[in-house]
PDB file of N, CA and C in Angstrom:
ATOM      1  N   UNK X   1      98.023 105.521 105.407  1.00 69.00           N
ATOM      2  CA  UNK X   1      97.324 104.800 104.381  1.00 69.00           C
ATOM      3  C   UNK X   1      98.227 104.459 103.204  1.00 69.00           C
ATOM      4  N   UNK X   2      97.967 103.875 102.278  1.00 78.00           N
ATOM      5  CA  UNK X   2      98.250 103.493 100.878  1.00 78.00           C
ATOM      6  C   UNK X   2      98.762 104.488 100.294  1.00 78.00           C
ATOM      7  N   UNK X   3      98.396 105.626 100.082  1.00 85.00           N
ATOM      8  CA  UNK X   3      98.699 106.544  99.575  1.00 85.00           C
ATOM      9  C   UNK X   3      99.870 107.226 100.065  1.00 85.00           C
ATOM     10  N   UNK X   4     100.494 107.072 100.972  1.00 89.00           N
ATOM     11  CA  UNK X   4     101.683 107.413 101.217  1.00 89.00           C
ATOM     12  C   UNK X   4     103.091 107.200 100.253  1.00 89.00           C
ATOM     13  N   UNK X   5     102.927 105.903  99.625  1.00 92.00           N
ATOM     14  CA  UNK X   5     103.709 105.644  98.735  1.00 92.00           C
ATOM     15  C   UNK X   5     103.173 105.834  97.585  1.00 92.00           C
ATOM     16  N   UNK X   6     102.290 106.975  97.303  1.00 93.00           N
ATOM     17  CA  UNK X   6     102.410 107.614  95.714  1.00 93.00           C
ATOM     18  C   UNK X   6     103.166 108.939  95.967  1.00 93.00           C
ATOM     19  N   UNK X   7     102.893 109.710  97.738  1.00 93.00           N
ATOM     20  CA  UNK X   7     103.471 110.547  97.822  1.00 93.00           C
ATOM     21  C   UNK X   7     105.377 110.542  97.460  1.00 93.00           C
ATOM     22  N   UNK X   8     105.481 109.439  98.050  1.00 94.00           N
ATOM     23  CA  UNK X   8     107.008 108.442  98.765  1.00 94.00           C
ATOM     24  C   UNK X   8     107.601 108.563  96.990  1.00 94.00           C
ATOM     25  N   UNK X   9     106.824 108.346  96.357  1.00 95.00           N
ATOM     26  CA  UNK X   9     106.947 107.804  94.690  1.00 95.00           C
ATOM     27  C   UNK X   9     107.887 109.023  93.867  1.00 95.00           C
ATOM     28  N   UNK X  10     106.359 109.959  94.321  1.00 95.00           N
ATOM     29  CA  UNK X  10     106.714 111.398  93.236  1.00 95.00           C
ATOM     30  C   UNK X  10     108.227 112.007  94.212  1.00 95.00           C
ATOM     31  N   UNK X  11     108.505 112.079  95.560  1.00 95.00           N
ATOM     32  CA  UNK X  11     109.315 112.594  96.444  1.00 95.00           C
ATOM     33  C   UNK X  11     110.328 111.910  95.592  1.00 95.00           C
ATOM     34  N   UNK X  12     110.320 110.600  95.643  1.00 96.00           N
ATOM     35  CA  UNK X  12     111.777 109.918  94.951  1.00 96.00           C
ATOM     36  C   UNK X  12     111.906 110.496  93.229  1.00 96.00           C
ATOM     37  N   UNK X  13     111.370 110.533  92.702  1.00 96.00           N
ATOM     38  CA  UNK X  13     111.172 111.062  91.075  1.00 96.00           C
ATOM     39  C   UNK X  13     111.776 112.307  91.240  1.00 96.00           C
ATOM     40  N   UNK X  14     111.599 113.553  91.915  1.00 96.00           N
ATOM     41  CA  UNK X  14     112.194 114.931  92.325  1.00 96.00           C
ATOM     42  C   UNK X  14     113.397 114.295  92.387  1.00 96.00           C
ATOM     43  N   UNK X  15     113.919 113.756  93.765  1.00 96.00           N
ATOM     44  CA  UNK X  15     115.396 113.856  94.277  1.00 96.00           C
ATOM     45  C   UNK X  15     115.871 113.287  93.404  1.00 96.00           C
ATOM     46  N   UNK X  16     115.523 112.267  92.209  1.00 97.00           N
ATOM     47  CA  UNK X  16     116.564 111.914  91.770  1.00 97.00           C
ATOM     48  C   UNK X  16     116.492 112.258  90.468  1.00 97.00           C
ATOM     49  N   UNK X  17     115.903 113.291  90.137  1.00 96.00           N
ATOM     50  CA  UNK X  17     116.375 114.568  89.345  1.00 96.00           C
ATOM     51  C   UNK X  17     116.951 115.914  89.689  1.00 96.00           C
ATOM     52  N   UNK X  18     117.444 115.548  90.863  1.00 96.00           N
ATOM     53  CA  UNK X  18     118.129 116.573  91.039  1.00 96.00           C
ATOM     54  C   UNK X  18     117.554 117.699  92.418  1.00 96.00           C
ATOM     55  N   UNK X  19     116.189 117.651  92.235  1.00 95.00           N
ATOM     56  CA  UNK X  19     115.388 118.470  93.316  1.00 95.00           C
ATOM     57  C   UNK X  19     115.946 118.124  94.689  1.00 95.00           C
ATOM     58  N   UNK X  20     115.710 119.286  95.453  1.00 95.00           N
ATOM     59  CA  UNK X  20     115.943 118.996  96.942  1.00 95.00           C
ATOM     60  C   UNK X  20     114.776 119.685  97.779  1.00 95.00           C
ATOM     61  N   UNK X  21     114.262 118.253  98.924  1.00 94.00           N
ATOM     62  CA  UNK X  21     113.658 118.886  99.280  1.00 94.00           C
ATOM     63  C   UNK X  21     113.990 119.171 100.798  1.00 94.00           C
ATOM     64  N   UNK X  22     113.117 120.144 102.477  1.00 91.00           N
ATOM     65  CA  UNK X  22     113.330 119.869 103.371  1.00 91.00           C
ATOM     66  C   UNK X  22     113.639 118.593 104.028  1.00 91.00           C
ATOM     67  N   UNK X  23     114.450 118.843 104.717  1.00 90.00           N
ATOM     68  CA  UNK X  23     114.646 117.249 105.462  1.00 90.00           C
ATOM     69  C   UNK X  23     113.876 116.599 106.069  1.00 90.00           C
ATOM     70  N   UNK X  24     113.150 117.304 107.063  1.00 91.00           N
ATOM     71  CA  UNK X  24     111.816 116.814 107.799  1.00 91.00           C
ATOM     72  C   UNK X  24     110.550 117.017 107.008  1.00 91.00           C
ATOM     73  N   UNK X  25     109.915 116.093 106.195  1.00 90.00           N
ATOM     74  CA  UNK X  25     108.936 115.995 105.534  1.00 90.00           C
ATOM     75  C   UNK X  25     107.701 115.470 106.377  1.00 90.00           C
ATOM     76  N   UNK X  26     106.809 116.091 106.855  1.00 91.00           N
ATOM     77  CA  UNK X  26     105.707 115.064 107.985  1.00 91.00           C
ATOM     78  C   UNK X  26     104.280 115.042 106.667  1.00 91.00           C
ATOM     79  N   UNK X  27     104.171 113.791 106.999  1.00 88.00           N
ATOM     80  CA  UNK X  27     103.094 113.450 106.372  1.00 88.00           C
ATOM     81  C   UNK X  27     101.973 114.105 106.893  1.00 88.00           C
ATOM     82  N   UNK X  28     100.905 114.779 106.079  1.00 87.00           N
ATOM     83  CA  UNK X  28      99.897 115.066 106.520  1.00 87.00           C
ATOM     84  C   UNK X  28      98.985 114.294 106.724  1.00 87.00           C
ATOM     85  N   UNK X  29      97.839 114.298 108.201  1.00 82.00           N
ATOM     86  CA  UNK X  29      96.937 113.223 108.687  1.00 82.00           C
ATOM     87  C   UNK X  29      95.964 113.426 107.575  1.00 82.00           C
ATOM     88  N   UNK X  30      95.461 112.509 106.935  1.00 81.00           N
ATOM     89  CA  UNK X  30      93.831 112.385 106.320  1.00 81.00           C
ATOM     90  C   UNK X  30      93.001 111.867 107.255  1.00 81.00           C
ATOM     91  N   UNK X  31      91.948 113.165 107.134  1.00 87.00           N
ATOM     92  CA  UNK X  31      91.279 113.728 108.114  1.00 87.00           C
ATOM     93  C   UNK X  31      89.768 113.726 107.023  1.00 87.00           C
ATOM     94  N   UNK X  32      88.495 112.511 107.710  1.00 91.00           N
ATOM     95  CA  UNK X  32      87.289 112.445 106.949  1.00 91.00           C
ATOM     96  C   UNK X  32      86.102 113.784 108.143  1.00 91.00           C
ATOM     97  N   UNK X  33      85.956 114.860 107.586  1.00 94.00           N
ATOM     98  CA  UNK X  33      84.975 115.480 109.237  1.00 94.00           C
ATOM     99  C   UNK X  33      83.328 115.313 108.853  1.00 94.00           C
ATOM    100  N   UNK X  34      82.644 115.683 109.668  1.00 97.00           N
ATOM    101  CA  UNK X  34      81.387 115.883 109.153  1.00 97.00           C
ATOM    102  C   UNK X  34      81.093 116.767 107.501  1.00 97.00           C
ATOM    103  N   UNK X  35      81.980 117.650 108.181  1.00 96.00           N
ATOM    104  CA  UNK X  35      81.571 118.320 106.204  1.00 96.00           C
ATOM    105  C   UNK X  35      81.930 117.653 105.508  1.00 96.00           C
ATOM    106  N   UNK X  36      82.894 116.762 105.081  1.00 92.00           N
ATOM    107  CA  UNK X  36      83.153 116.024 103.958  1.00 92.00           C
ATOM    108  C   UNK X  36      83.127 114.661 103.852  1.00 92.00           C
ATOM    109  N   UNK X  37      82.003 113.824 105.003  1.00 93.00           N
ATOM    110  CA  UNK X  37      82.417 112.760 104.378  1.00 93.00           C
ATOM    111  C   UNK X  37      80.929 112.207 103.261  1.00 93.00           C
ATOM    112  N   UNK X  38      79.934 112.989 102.929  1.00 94.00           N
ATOM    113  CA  UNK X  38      79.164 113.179 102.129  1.00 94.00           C
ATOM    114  C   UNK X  38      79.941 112.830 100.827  1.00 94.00           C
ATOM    115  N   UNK X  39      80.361 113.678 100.734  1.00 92.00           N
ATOM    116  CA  UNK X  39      81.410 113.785  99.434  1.00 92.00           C
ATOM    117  C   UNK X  39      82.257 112.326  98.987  1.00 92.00           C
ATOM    118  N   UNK X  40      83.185 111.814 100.202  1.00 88.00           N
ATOM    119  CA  UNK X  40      83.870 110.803 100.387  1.00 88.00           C
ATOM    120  C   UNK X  40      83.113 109.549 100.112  1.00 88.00           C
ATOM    121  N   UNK X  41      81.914 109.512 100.597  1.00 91.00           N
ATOM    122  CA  UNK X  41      80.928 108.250 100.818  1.00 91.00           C
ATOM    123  C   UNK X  41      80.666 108.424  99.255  1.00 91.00           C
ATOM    124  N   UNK X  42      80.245 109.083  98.694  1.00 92.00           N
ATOM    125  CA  UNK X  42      79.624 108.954  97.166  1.00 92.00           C
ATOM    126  C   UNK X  42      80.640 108.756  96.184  1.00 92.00           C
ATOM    127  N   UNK X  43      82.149 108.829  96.409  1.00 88.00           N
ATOM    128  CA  UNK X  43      83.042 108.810  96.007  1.00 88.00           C
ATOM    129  C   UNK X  43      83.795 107.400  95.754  1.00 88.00           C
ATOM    130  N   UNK X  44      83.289 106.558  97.066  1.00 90.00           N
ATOM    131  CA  UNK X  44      84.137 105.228  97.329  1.00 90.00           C
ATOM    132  C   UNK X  44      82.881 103.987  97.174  1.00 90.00           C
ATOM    133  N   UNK X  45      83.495 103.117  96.993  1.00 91.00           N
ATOM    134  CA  UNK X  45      82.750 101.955  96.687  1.00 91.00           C
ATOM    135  C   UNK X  45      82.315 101.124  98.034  1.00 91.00           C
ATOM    136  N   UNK X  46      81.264 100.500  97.632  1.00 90.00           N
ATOM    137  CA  UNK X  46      81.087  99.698  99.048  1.00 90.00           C
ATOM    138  C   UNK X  46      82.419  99.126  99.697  1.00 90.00           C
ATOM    139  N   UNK X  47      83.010  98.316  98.802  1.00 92.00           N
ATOM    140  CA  UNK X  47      84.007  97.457  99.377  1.00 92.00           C
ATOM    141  C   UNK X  47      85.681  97.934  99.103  1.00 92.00           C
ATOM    142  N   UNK X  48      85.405  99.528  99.474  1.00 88.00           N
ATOM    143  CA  UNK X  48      86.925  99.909  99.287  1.00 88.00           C
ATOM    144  C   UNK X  48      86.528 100.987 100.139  1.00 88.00           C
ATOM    145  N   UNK X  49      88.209 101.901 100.435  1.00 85.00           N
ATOM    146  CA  UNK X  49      88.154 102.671 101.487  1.00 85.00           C
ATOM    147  C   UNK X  49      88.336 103.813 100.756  1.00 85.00           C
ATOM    148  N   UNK X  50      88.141 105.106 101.761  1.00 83.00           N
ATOM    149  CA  UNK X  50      88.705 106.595 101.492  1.00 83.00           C
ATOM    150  C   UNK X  50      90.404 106.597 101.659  1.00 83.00           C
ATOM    151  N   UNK X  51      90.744 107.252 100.309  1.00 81.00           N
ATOM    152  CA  UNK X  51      91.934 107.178 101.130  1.00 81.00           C
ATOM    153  C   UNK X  51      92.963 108.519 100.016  1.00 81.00           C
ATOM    154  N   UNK X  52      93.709 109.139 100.735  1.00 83.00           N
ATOM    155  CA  UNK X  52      94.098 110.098  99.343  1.00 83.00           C
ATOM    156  C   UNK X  52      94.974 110.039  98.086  1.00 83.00           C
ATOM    157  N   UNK X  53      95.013 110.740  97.238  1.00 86.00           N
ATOM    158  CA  UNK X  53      95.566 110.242  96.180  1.00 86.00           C
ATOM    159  C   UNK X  53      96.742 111.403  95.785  1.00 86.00           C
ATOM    160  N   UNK X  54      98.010 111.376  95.375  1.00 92.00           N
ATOM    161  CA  UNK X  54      99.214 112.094  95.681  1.00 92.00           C
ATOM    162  C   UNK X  54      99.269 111.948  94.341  1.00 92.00           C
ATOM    163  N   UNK X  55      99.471 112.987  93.844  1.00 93.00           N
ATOM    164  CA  UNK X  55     100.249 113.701  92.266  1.00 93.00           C
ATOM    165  C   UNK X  55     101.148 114.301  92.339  1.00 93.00           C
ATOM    166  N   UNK X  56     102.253 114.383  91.062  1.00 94.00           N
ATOM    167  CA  UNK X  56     103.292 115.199  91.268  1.00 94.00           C
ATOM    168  C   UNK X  56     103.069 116.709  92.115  1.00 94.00           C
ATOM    169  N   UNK X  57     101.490 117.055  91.253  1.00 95.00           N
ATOM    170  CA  UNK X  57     101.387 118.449  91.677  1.00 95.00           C
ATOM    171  C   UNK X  57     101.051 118.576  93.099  1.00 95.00           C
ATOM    172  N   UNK X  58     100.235 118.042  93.468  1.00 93.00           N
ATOM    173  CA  UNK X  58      99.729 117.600  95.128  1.00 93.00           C
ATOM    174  C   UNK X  58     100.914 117.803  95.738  1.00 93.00           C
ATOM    175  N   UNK X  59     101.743 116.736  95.922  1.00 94.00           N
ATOM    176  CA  UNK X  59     103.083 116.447  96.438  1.00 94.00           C
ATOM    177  C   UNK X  59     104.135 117.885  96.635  1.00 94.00           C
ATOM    178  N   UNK X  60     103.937 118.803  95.545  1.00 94.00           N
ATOM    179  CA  UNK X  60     104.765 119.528  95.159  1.00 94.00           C
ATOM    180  C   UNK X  60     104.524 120.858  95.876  1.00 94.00           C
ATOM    181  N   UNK X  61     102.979 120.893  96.420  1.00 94.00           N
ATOM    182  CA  UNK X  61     101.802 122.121  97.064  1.00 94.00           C
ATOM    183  C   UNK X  61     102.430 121.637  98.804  1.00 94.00           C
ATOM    184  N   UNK X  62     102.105 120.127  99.080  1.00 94.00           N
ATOM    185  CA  UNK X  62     102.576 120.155 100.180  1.00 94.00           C
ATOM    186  C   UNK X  62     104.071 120.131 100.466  1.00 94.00           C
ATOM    187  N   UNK X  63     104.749 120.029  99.735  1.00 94.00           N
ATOM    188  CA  UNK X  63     105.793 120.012 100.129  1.00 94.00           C
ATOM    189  C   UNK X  63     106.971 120.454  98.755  1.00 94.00           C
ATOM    190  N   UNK X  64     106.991 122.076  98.743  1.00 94.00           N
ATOM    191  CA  UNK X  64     107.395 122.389  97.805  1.00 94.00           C
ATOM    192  C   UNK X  64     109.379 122.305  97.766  1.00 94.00           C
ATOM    193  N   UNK X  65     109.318 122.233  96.548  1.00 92.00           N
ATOM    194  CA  UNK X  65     111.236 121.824  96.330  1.00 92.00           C
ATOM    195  C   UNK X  65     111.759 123.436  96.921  1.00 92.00           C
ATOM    196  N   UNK X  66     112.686 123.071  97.428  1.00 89.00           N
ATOM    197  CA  UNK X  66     114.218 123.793  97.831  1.00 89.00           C
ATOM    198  C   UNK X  66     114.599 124.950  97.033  1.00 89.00           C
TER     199      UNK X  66
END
């Protein structure tokens, strides 16, 4: 999704301060299940999608620096 390049964003902001991270970085699947897409649906607009949203801190949980 879209959101890959906010992850892609904050990843570049680290390395080029200096941070290092693993080499093999795998994107995690976004995954809507029965338990949550209640949540998701009340969340998103008719005419837009679910999709996730990547923060420094997010970014930093999945894939912590070196």
């Amino acid at each position: 999704g879209p959101a890959i390049s906010q992850a892609a964003y904050w990843i570049g902001v680290n390395l080029a301060n200096g941070k290092e991270f693993d080499k093999n970085l795998v994107y995690p699947t976004f995954k809507i299940t029965d338990d949550t897409v209640a949540g998701f649906a009340s969340k998103t607009a008719n005419d837009a999608f679910a999709d996730q949203v990547w923060t420094q801190d997010s970014v930093l949980k999945e894939w912590p620096i070196k």
